[in-house]
């Protein structure tokens, strides 16, 4: 058989990808309008327009800078059996499962670095300065951050041993999950308490977008929540109505226009004034409402 027939060298069919991504976006947007979780501070229309502009730039950056690197690399990885997963010669289902889990875990590390390495934080900050949090925030990443992540992505593919299908599956699941966990969707608390043991949920990620530094420094996971359990970085006991979304020194909406946020990485860093959190009644790893 020719190599063209090998399913691992293919990506998800375009129609399936579109149904999954746009289906998730439409469902989440509809539900967050019907069951909002946090009160919004800014005009939804204005934020949506700004975040849509970011997402178009992000999509262009991924298409022009990331894909031309990762597409041929993942094909070479698959054909030459490079990297951890390929060396193990696993059945297809296990290969795909491990690809998603390990890409997700190494994205956890990248996300941690974007907060802890000052140069990377300059760019990731553009994502965090949004004063409200909803599905549109999920698509708001500075082009610079996406460019800087290309070598990391290439290293993930090469060292972990990721085939084109594993990469495509992880990318689609990541996109669906980030639209869900950034959303302003109020799930029943009992359901979300169960869900967050497995995947990242809106209340859990809302705490990561708090202006309280100690809360931002928690919940770094993307799809599955186990990396935060593993590293003891889980923080669930902050009630959503007590959270102020954003970055402490950037709370003035007039400073957060599209142009100003694009310039943000190149302007002087402001000290993070430290809003404190009062004592909370629930234990750290119990999800508050
Ligand atoms: Zn972050």
PDB file of C-alpha atoms and ligand atoms in Angstrom:
ATOM      1  CA  UNK A   1       0.000   0.000   0.000  1.00  0.00           C
ATOM      2  CA  UNK A   2       1.164   3.502  -0.636  1.00  0.00           C
ATOM      3  CA  UNK A   3       1.970   5.726   2.302  1.00  0.00           C
ATOM      4  CA  UNK A   4      -0.817   8.098   1.246  1.00  0.00           C
ATOM      5  CA  UNK A   5      -3.359   5.625   2.651  1.00  0.00           C
ATOM      6  CA  UNK A   6      -1.839   5.648   6.127  1.00  0.00           C
ATOM      7  CA  UNK A   7      -4.497   7.362   8.305  1.00  0.00           C
ATOM      8  CA  UNK A   8      -1.878   8.739  10.702  1.00  0.00           C
ATOM      9  CA  UNK A   9      -0.466  10.977   7.971  1.00  0.00           C
ATOM     10  CA  UNK A  10      -3.832  12.659   7.412  1.00  0.00           C
ATOM     11  CA  UNK A  11      -5.484  15.490   9.225  1.00  0.00           C
ATOM     12  CA  UNK A  12      -9.093  15.532  10.396  1.00  0.00           C
ATOM     13  CA  UNK A  13     -11.510  15.996   7.458  1.00  0.00           C
ATOM     14  CA  UNK A  14     -12.167  19.728   6.970  1.00  0.00           C
ATOM     15  CA  UNK A  15     -15.931  19.339   7.405  1.00  0.00           C
ATOM     16  CA  UNK A  16     -15.498  17.473  10.702  1.00  0.00           C
ATOM     17  CA  UNK A  17     -13.053  20.074  11.986  1.00  0.00           C
ATOM     18  CA  UNK A  18     -15.454  22.880  11.036  1.00  0.00           C
ATOM     19  CA  UNK A  19     -18.459  21.139  12.660  1.00  0.00           C
ATOM     20  CA  UNK A  20     -16.508  20.532  15.893  1.00  0.00           C
ATOM     21  CA  UNK A  21     -14.975  24.015  16.161  1.00  0.00           C
ATOM     22  CA  UNK A  22     -17.900  26.160  14.982  1.00  0.00           C
ATOM     23  CA  UNK A  23     -20.421  23.846  16.666  1.00  0.00           C
ATOM     24  CA  UNK A  24     -18.627  24.327  20.002  1.00  0.00           C
ATOM     25  CA  UNK A  25     -18.336  28.089  19.470  1.00  0.00           C
ATOM     26  CA  UNK A  26     -22.049  28.474  18.605  1.00  0.00           C
ATOM     27  CA  UNK A  27     -23.173  26.260  21.510  1.00  0.00           C
ATOM     28  CA  UNK A  28     -20.969  28.030  24.045  1.00  0.00           C
ATOM     29  CA  UNK A  29     -21.919  31.549  22.842  1.00  0.00           C
ATOM     30  CA  UNK A  30     -25.621  30.676  22.978  1.00  0.00           C
ATOM     31  CA  UNK A  31     -25.383  29.113  26.436  1.00  0.00           C
ATOM     32  CA  UNK A  32     -23.279  31.908  27.953  1.00  0.00           C
ATOM     33  CA  UNK A  33     -25.950  34.417  26.878  1.00  0.00           C
ATOM     34  CA  UNK A  34     -28.648  32.319  28.563  1.00  0.00           C
ATOM     35  CA  UNK A  35     -26.707  31.378  31.696  1.00  0.00           C
ATOM     36  CA  UNK A  36     -23.977  33.968  32.362  1.00  0.00           C
ATOM     37  CA  UNK A  37     -21.453  33.146  35.099  1.00  0.00           C
ATOM     38  CA  UNK A  38     -19.865  36.562  35.845  1.00  0.00           C
ATOM     39  CA  UNK A  39     -21.158  40.122  35.361  1.00  0.00           C
ATOM     40  CA  UNK A  40     -19.564  41.827  32.348  1.00  0.00           C
ATOM     41  CA  UNK A  41     -17.772  45.153  32.746  1.00  0.00           C
ATOM     42  CA  UNK A  42     -17.328  46.109  29.092  1.00  0.00           C
ATOM     43  CA  UNK A  43     -19.557  46.357  26.030  1.00  0.00           C
ATOM     44  CA  UNK A  44     -19.820  42.870  24.575  1.00  0.00           C
ATOM     45  CA  UNK A  45     -19.911  44.155  20.995  1.00  0.00           C
ATOM     46  CA  UNK A  46     -16.749  46.187  21.435  1.00  0.00           C
ATOM     47  CA  UNK A  47     -14.866  43.290  23.034  1.00  0.00           C
ATOM     48  CA  UNK A  48     -16.102  40.803  20.437  1.00  0.00           C
ATOM     49  CA  UNK A  49     -14.912  43.070  17.614  1.00  0.00           C
ATOM     50  CA  UNK A  50     -11.484  43.496  19.226  1.00  0.00           C
ATOM     51  CA  UNK A  51     -11.115  39.795  20.014  1.00  0.00           C
ATOM     52  CA  UNK A  52     -12.275  38.876  16.496  1.00  0.00           C
ATOM     53  CA  UNK A  53      -9.491  41.083  15.089  1.00  0.00           C
ATOM     54  CA  UNK A  54      -6.990  39.280  17.340  1.00  0.00           C
ATOM     55  CA  UNK A  55      -8.312  35.897  16.245  1.00  0.00           C
ATOM     56  CA  UNK A  56      -7.943  36.750  12.539  1.00  0.00           C
ATOM     57  CA  UNK A  57      -4.327  37.772  13.119  1.00  0.00           C
ATOM     58  CA  UNK A  58      -3.819  34.609  15.179  1.00  0.00           C
ATOM     59  CA  UNK A  59      -5.268  32.372  12.463  1.00  0.00           C
ATOM     60  CA  UNK A  60      -3.044  34.025   9.839  1.00  0.00           C
ATOM     61  CA  UNK A  61       0.038  33.586  12.057  1.00  0.00           C
ATOM     62  CA  UNK A  62      -0.679  29.897  12.623  1.00  0.00           C
ATOM     63  CA  UNK A  63      -1.306  29.336   8.890  1.00  0.00           C
ATOM     64  CA  UNK A  64       1.795  31.248   7.747  1.00  0.00           C
ATOM     65  CA  UNK A  65       4.315  30.519  10.522  1.00  0.00           C
ATOM     66  CA  UNK A  66       3.334  27.401  12.479  1.00  0.00           C
ATOM     67  CA  UNK A  67       1.750  25.107   9.923  1.00  0.00           C
ATOM     68  CA  UNK A  68       4.616  25.291   7.378  1.00  0.00           C
ATOM     69  CA  UNK A  69       6.918  24.054  10.170  1.00  0.00           C
ATOM     70  CA  UNK A  70       4.766  21.461  11.960  1.00  0.00           C
ATOM     71  CA  UNK A  71       3.083  19.856   8.908  1.00  0.00           C
ATOM     72  CA  UNK A  72       6.281  18.578   7.210  1.00  0.00           C
ATOM     73  CA  UNK A  73       7.922  17.896  10.578  1.00  0.00           C
ATOM     74  CA  UNK A  74       5.092  15.667  11.881  1.00  0.00           C
ATOM     75  CA  UNK A  75       5.122  13.777   8.568  1.00  0.00           C
ATOM     76  CA  UNK A  76       8.891  13.205   8.860  1.00  0.00           C
ATOM     77  CA  UNK A  77       8.458  12.173  12.520  1.00  0.00           C
ATOM     78  CA  UNK A  78       5.829   9.615  11.516  1.00  0.00           C
ATOM     79  CA  UNK A  79       7.769   8.194   8.570  1.00  0.00           C
ATOM     80  CA  UNK A  80      11.116   7.995  10.360  1.00  0.00           C
ATOM     81  CA  UNK A  81       9.673   6.906  13.719  1.00  0.00           C
ATOM     82  CA  UNK A  82      11.309   9.745  15.588  1.00  0.00           C
ATOM     83  CA  UNK A  83      10.473  10.640  19.168  1.00  0.00           C
ATOM     84  CA  UNK A  84       9.083   8.976  22.287  1.00  0.00           C
ATOM     85  CA  UNK A  85       5.689   7.726  21.089  1.00  0.00           C
ATOM     86  CA  UNK A  86       6.971   6.495  17.715  1.00  0.00           C
ATOM     87  CA  UNK A  87       9.790   4.529  19.307  1.00  0.00           C
ATOM     88  CA  UNK A  88       7.205   2.649  21.400  1.00  0.00           C
ATOM     89  CA  UNK A  89       5.363   1.433  18.255  1.00  0.00           C
ATOM     90  CA  UNK A  90       1.916   1.625  19.848  1.00  0.00           C
ATOM     91  CA  UNK A  91      -1.508   0.720  18.419  1.00  0.00           C
ATOM     92  CA  UNK A  92      -3.089   3.711  16.624  1.00  0.00           C
ATOM     93  CA  UNK A  93      -5.671   4.461  19.368  1.00  0.00           C
ATOM     94  CA  UNK A  94      -3.032   4.473  22.121  1.00  0.00           C
ATOM     95  CA  UNK A  95      -0.648   6.532  19.973  1.00  0.00           C
ATOM     96  CA  UNK A  96      -3.381   9.179  19.487  1.00  0.00           C
ATOM     97  CA  UNK A  97      -4.384   9.169  23.154  1.00  0.00           C
ATOM     98  CA  UNK A  98      -0.793   9.616  24.310  1.00  0.00           C
ATOM     99  CA  UNK A  99      -0.192  12.286  21.646  1.00  0.00           C
ATOM    100  CA  UNK A 100      -3.103  14.369  22.966  1.00  0.00           C
ATOM    101  CA  UNK A 101      -2.151  13.815  26.638  1.00  0.00           C
ATOM    102  CA  UNK A 102       1.547  14.631  26.189  1.00  0.00           C
ATOM    103  CA  UNK A 103       0.978  17.624  23.896  1.00  0.00           C
ATOM    104  CA  UNK A 104      -1.492  18.904  26.489  1.00  0.00           C
ATOM    105  CA  UNK A 105       1.014  18.370  29.304  1.00  0.00           C
ATOM    106  CA  UNK A 106       3.841  20.110  27.446  1.00  0.00           C
ATOM    107  CA  UNK A 107       1.446  22.992  26.664  1.00  0.00           C
ATOM    108  CA  UNK A 108       0.940  23.241  30.451  1.00  0.00           C
ATOM    109  CA  UNK A 109       4.724  23.778  30.736  1.00  0.00           C
ATOM    110  CA  UNK A 110       4.680  26.377  27.924  1.00  0.00           C
ATOM    111  CA  UNK A 111       1.764  28.192  29.570  1.00  0.00           C
ATOM    112  CA  UNK A 112       3.716  28.232  32.868  1.00  0.00           C
ATOM    113  CA  UNK A 113       6.740  29.703  31.043  1.00  0.00           C
ATOM    114  CA  UNK A 114       4.628  32.426  29.378  1.00  0.00           C
ATOM    115  CA  UNK A 115       3.853  33.665  32.894  1.00  0.00           C
ATOM    116  CA  UNK A 116       7.252  33.140  34.518  1.00  0.00           C
ATOM    117  CA  UNK A 117       9.701  34.216  31.780  1.00  0.00           C
ATOM    118  CA  UNK A 118       9.409  38.039  31.724  1.00  0.00           C
ATOM    119  CA  UNK A 119       9.955  38.307  27.940  1.00  0.00           C
ATOM    120  CA  UNK A 120       7.206  35.749  27.221  1.00  0.00           C
ATOM    121  CA  UNK A 121       4.838  37.327  29.785  1.00  0.00           C
ATOM    122  CA  UNK A 122       5.042  40.621  27.851  1.00  0.00           C
ATOM    123  CA  UNK A 123       3.173  38.851  25.022  1.00  0.00           C
ATOM    124  CA  UNK A 124       0.912  36.506  27.041  1.00  0.00           C
ATOM    125  CA  UNK A 125      -0.226  39.573  29.026  1.00  0.00           C
ATOM    126  CA  UNK A 126      -2.197  40.701  25.928  1.00  0.00           C
ATOM    127  CA  UNK A 127      -4.419  37.654  26.464  1.00  0.00           C
ATOM    128  CA  UNK A 128      -4.837  38.325  30.195  1.00  0.00           C
ATOM    129  CA  UNK A 129      -5.640  42.069  30.069  1.00  0.00           C
ATOM    130  CA  UNK A 130      -9.149  41.362  28.727  1.00  0.00           C
ATOM    131  CA  UNK A 131     -11.440  42.811  31.435  1.00  0.00           C
ATOM    132  CA  UNK A 132     -14.126  40.181  30.908  1.00  0.00           C
ATOM    133  CA  UNK A 133     -13.827  36.538  30.111  1.00  0.00           C
ATOM    134  CA  UNK A 134     -15.877  34.687  27.512  1.00  0.00           C
ATOM    135  CA  UNK A 135     -15.439  32.425  24.457  1.00  0.00           C
ATOM    136  CA  UNK A 136     -13.993  35.353  22.454  1.00  0.00           C
ATOM    137  CA  UNK A 137     -11.062  35.656  24.934  1.00  0.00           C
ATOM    138  CA  UNK A 138     -10.042  32.128  23.913  1.00  0.00           C
ATOM    139  CA  UNK A 139      -9.153  33.416  20.431  1.00  0.00           C
ATOM    140  CA  UNK A 140      -7.306  36.502  21.632  1.00  0.00           C
ATOM    141  CA  UNK A 141      -3.564  35.854  21.520  1.00  0.00           C
ATOM    142  CA  UNK A 142      -0.838  38.269  20.481  1.00  0.00           C
ATOM    143  CA  UNK A 143       0.811  37.357  17.173  1.00  0.00           C
ATOM    144  CA  UNK A 144       4.189  37.613  18.933  1.00  0.00           C
ATOM    145  CA  UNK A 145       3.226  34.894  21.424  1.00  0.00           C
ATOM    146  CA  UNK A 146       2.144  32.604  18.606  1.00  0.00           C
ATOM    147  CA  UNK A 147       5.409  33.222  16.711  1.00  0.00           C
ATOM    148  CA  UNK A 148       7.436  32.541  19.854  1.00  0.00           C
ATOM    149  CA  UNK A 149       5.581  29.268  20.392  1.00  0.00           C
ATOM    150  CA  UNK A 150       6.574  27.836  16.971  1.00  0.00           C
ATOM    151  CA  UNK A 151       9.976  26.442  18.137  1.00  0.00           C
ATOM    152  CA  UNK A 152       8.259  24.997  21.240  1.00  0.00           C
ATOM    153  CA  UNK A 153       5.611  23.335  19.063  1.00  0.00           C
ATOM    154  CA  UNK A 154       8.298  21.931  16.747  1.00  0.00           C
ATOM    155  CA  UNK A 155      10.156  20.504  19.769  1.00  0.00           C
ATOM    156  CA  UNK A 156       6.918  18.957  21.091  1.00  0.00           C
ATOM    157  CA  UNK A 157       6.275  17.227  17.745  1.00  0.00           C
ATOM    158  CA  UNK A 158       9.860  16.045  17.270  1.00  0.00           C
ATOM    159  CA  UNK A 159      10.639  14.879  20.829  1.00  0.00           C
ATOM    160  CA  UNK A 160       7.250  13.375  21.707  1.00  0.00           C
ATOM    161  CA  UNK A 161       6.904  11.710  18.261  1.00  0.00           C
ATOM    162  CA  UNK A 162       3.642  13.242  16.996  1.00  0.00           C
ATOM    163  CA  UNK A 163       2.030  12.159  13.699  1.00  0.00           C
ATOM    164  CA  UNK A 164      -0.028  14.592  11.576  1.00  0.00           C
ATOM    165  CA  UNK A 165      -3.288  12.998  12.800  1.00  0.00           C
ATOM    166  CA  UNK A 166      -2.254  13.207  16.478  1.00  0.00           C
ATOM    167  CA  UNK A 167      -1.309  16.869  16.047  1.00  0.00           C
ATOM    168  CA  UNK A 168      -4.552  17.712  14.224  1.00  0.00           C
ATOM    169  CA  UNK A 169      -6.665  15.900  16.821  1.00  0.00           C
ATOM    170  CA  UNK A 170      -4.941  17.746  19.695  1.00  0.00           C
ATOM    171  CA  UNK A 171      -5.278  21.111  17.941  1.00  0.00           C
ATOM    172  CA  UNK A 172      -9.012  20.653  17.394  1.00  0.00           C
ATOM    173  CA  UNK A 173      -9.630  19.414  20.952  1.00  0.00           C
ATOM    174  CA  UNK A 174      -7.539  22.306  22.331  1.00  0.00           C
ATOM    175  CA  UNK A 175      -9.527  24.871  20.361  1.00  0.00           C
ATOM    176  CA  UNK A 176     -12.846  23.359  21.526  1.00  0.00           C
ATOM    177  CA  UNK A 177     -11.688  23.174  25.137  1.00  0.00           C
ATOM    178  CA  UNK A 178     -10.267  26.732  25.304  1.00  0.00           C
ATOM    179  CA  UNK A 179     -13.550  28.150  23.960  1.00  0.00           C
ATOM    180  CA  UNK A 180     -15.358  26.172  26.673  1.00  0.00           C
ATOM    181  CA  UNK A 181     -13.088  27.003  29.623  1.00  0.00           C
ATOM    182  CA  UNK A 182     -12.798  30.720  28.794  1.00  0.00           C
ATOM    183  CA  UNK A 183     -16.575  30.965  28.406  1.00  0.00           C
ATOM    184  CA  UNK A 184     -18.893  32.884  30.702  1.00  0.00           C
ATOM    185  CA  UNK A 185     -21.128  29.844  30.980  1.00  0.00           C
ATOM    186  CA  UNK A 186     -22.691  29.042  34.364  1.00  0.00           C
ATOM    187  CA  UNK A 187     -22.765  25.271  34.667  1.00  0.00           C
ATOM    188  CA  UNK A 188     -24.580  23.663  37.597  1.00  0.00           C
ATOM    189  CA  UNK A 189     -21.988  23.661  40.405  1.00  0.00           C
ATOM    190  CA  UNK A 190     -22.377  19.948  41.185  1.00  0.00           C
ATOM    191  CA  UNK A 191     -21.733  19.086  37.517  1.00  0.00           C
ATOM    192  CA  UNK A 192     -18.719  21.408  37.258  1.00  0.00           C
ATOM    193  CA  UNK A 193     -17.249  19.978  40.475  1.00  0.00           C
ATOM    194  CA  UNK A 194     -17.201  16.568  38.797  1.00  0.00           C
ATOM    195  CA  UNK A 195     -16.078  17.846  35.396  1.00  0.00           C
ATOM    196  CA  UNK A 196     -13.079  19.783  36.731  1.00  0.00           C
ATOM    197  CA  UNK A 197     -11.565  16.592  38.096  1.00  0.00           C
ATOM    198  CA  UNK A 198     -11.023  15.578  34.468  1.00  0.00           C
ATOM    199  CA  UNK A 199     -11.070  18.673  32.238  1.00  0.00           C
ATOM    200  CA  UNK A 200     -10.561  22.423  32.679  1.00  0.00           C
ATOM    201  CA  UNK A 201     -13.873  24.217  33.307  1.00  0.00           C
ATOM    202  CA  UNK A 202     -15.051  27.888  33.171  1.00  0.00           C
ATOM    203  CA  UNK A 203     -14.913  28.531  36.944  1.00  0.00           C
ATOM    204  CA  UNK A 204     -11.483  26.881  37.191  1.00  0.00           C
ATOM    205  CA  UNK A 205      -9.982  28.943  34.377  1.00  0.00           C
ATOM    206  CA  UNK A 206     -11.749  32.109  35.589  1.00  0.00           C
ATOM    207  CA  UNK A 207      -9.554  31.919  38.694  1.00  0.00           C
ATOM    208  CA  UNK A 208      -6.440  31.882  36.447  1.00  0.00           C
ATOM    209  CA  UNK A 209      -7.646  35.204  34.946  1.00  0.00           C
ATOM    210  CA  UNK A 210      -7.997  36.893  38.374  1.00  0.00           C
ATOM    211  CA  UNK A 211      -6.039  40.095  39.129  1.00  0.00           C
ATOM    212  CA  UNK A 212      -4.820  38.434  42.359  1.00  0.00           C
ATOM    213  CA  UNK A 213      -1.329  37.215  41.479  1.00  0.00           C
ATOM    214  CA  UNK A 214      -1.496  34.063  43.585  1.00  0.00           C
ATOM    215  CA  UNK A 215      -4.679  33.057  41.740  1.00  0.00           C
ATOM    216  CA  UNK A 216      -3.216  33.792  38.291  1.00  0.00           C
ATOM    217  CA  UNK A 217      -0.332  31.563  39.352  1.00  0.00           C
ATOM    218  CA  UNK A 218      -2.640  28.543  39.432  1.00  0.00           C
ATOM    219  CA  UNK A 219      -4.748  26.447  37.030  1.00  0.00           C
ATOM    220  CA  UNK A 220      -2.316  26.410  34.083  1.00  0.00           C
ATOM    221  CA  UNK A 221      -3.866  23.324  32.440  1.00  0.00           C
ATOM    222  CA  UNK A 222      -5.559  23.451  29.037  1.00  0.00           C
ATOM    223  CA  UNK A 223      -7.596  20.326  28.177  1.00  0.00           C
ATOM    224  CA  UNK A 224      -7.143  17.914  31.085  1.00  0.00           C
ATOM    225  CA  UNK A 225      -6.839  19.170  34.655  1.00  0.00           C
ATOM    226  CA  UNK A 226      -4.430  16.439  35.894  1.00  0.00           C
ATOM    227  CA  UNK A 227      -1.254  18.541  35.350  1.00  0.00           C
ATOM    228  CA  UNK A 228      -2.510  21.033  37.984  1.00  0.00           C
ATOM    229  CA  UNK A 229      -3.352  18.166  40.365  1.00  0.00           C
ATOM    230  CA  UNK A 230       0.084  16.668  39.710  1.00  0.00           C
ATOM    231  CA  UNK A 231       1.995  19.900  40.366  1.00  0.00           C
ATOM    232  CA  UNK A 232      -0.168  21.089  43.283  1.00  0.00           C
ATOM    233  CA  UNK A 233      -1.122  24.231  41.334  1.00  0.00           C
ATOM    234  CA  UNK A 234      -4.880  23.668  41.486  1.00  0.00           C
ATOM    235  CA  UNK A 235      -6.928  26.494  43.034  1.00  0.00           C
ATOM    236  CA  UNK A 236     -10.708  26.124  43.062  1.00  0.00           C
ATOM    237  CA  UNK A 237     -12.067  27.824  46.180  1.00  0.00           C
ATOM    238  CA  UNK A 238     -12.473  31.398  44.855  1.00  0.00           C
ATOM    239  CA  UNK A 239     -16.135  32.354  44.236  1.00  0.00           C
ATOM    240  CA  UNK A 240     -16.562  33.820  40.752  1.00  0.00           C
ATOM    241  CA  UNK A 241     -18.364  36.965  41.979  1.00  0.00           C
ATOM    242  CA  UNK A 242     -15.276  37.814  44.048  1.00  0.00           C
ATOM    243  CA  UNK A 243     -12.952  37.667  41.036  1.00  0.00           C
ATOM    244  CA  UNK A 244     -11.874  40.798  39.180  1.00  0.00           C
ATOM    245  CA  UNK A 245     -10.788  39.675  35.710  1.00  0.00           C
ATOM    246  CA  UNK A 246      -7.631  41.062  34.113  1.00  0.00           C
ATOM    247  CA  UNK A 247      -4.120  42.138  35.091  1.00  0.00           C
ATOM    248  CA  UNK A 248      -3.910  44.381  38.178  1.00  0.00           C
ATOM    249  CA  UNK A 249      -1.986  47.371  36.679  1.00  0.00           C
ATOM    250  CA  UNK A 250      -4.117  47.371  33.487  1.00  0.00           C
ATOM    251  CA  UNK A 251      -7.676  48.035  34.616  1.00  0.00           C
ATOM    252  CA  UNK A 252      -8.442  51.169  32.567  1.00  0.00           C
ATOM    253  CA  UNK A 253     -10.444  50.213  29.427  1.00  0.00           C
ATOM    254  CA  UNK A 254      -9.095  53.293  27.596  1.00  0.00           C
ATOM    255  CA  UNK A 255      -5.632  51.671  27.699  1.00  0.00           C
ATOM    256  CA  UNK A 256      -6.888  48.408  26.254  1.00  0.00           C
ATOM    257  CA  UNK A 257      -7.846  49.302  22.700  1.00  0.00           C
ATOM    258  CA  UNK A 258      -6.663  46.969  19.912  1.00  0.00           C
ATOM    259  CA  UNK A 259      -3.701  49.182  18.985  1.00  0.00           C
ATOM    260  CA  UNK A 260      -2.592  49.667  22.579  1.00  0.00           C
ATOM    261  CA  UNK A 261      -2.810  45.963  23.399  1.00  0.00           C
ATOM    262  CA  UNK A 262      -0.740  45.165  20.285  1.00  0.00           C
ATOM    263  CA  UNK A 263       1.904  47.618  21.550  1.00  0.00           C
ATOM    264  CA  UNK A 264       1.775  46.256  25.096  1.00  0.00           C
ATOM    265  CA  UNK A 265       4.756  43.844  24.784  1.00  0.00           C
ATOM    266  CA  UNK A 266       6.974  46.735  23.717  1.00  0.00           C
ATOM    267  CA  UNK A 267       6.019  49.184  26.458  1.00  0.00           C
ATOM    268  CA  UNK A 268       7.657  49.303  29.917  1.00  0.00           C
ATOM    269  CA  UNK A 269       6.525  46.628  32.356  1.00  0.00           C
ATOM    270  CA  UNK A 270       4.354  47.894  35.211  1.00  0.00           C
ATOM    271  CA  UNK A 271       4.768  46.534  38.742  1.00  0.00           C
ATOM    272  CA  UNK A 272       1.965  44.134  39.713  1.00  0.00           C
ATOM    273  CA  UNK A 273       0.339  45.940  42.650  1.00  0.00           C
ATOM    274  CA  UNK A 274      -0.840  43.198  44.954  1.00  0.00           C
ATOM    275  CA  UNK A 275      -4.566  42.996  45.580  1.00  0.00           C
ATOM    276  CA  UNK A 276      -5.035  40.592  48.489  1.00  0.00           C
ATOM    277  CA  UNK A 277      -7.682  37.927  48.892  1.00  0.00           C
ATOM    278  CA  UNK A 278      -9.484  37.591  52.210  1.00  0.00           C
ATOM    279  CA  UNK A 279      -9.646  34.215  53.939  1.00  0.00           C
ATOM    280  CA  UNK A 280     -11.956  31.869  52.002  1.00  0.00           C
ATOM    281  CA  UNK A 281     -14.178  29.308  53.695  1.00  0.00           C
ATOM    282  CA  UNK A 282     -13.664  26.317  51.377  1.00  0.00           C
ATOM    283  CA  UNK A 283     -10.503  24.217  51.075  1.00  0.00           C
ATOM    284  CA  UNK A 284      -8.201  25.148  48.165  1.00  0.00           C
ATOM    285  CA  UNK A 285      -9.246  22.246  45.941  1.00  0.00           C
ATOM    286  CA  UNK A 286     -13.031  22.525  46.430  1.00  0.00           C
ATOM    287  CA  UNK A 287     -14.722  24.416  43.606  1.00  0.00           C
ATOM    288  CA  UNK A 288     -16.631  27.484  44.838  1.00  0.00           C
ATOM    289  CA  UNK A 289     -19.750  28.772  43.043  1.00  0.00           C
TER     290      UNK A 289
HETATM  291 ZN1  LIG B   1      -2.299  32.437  31.303  1.00  0.00          ZN
END
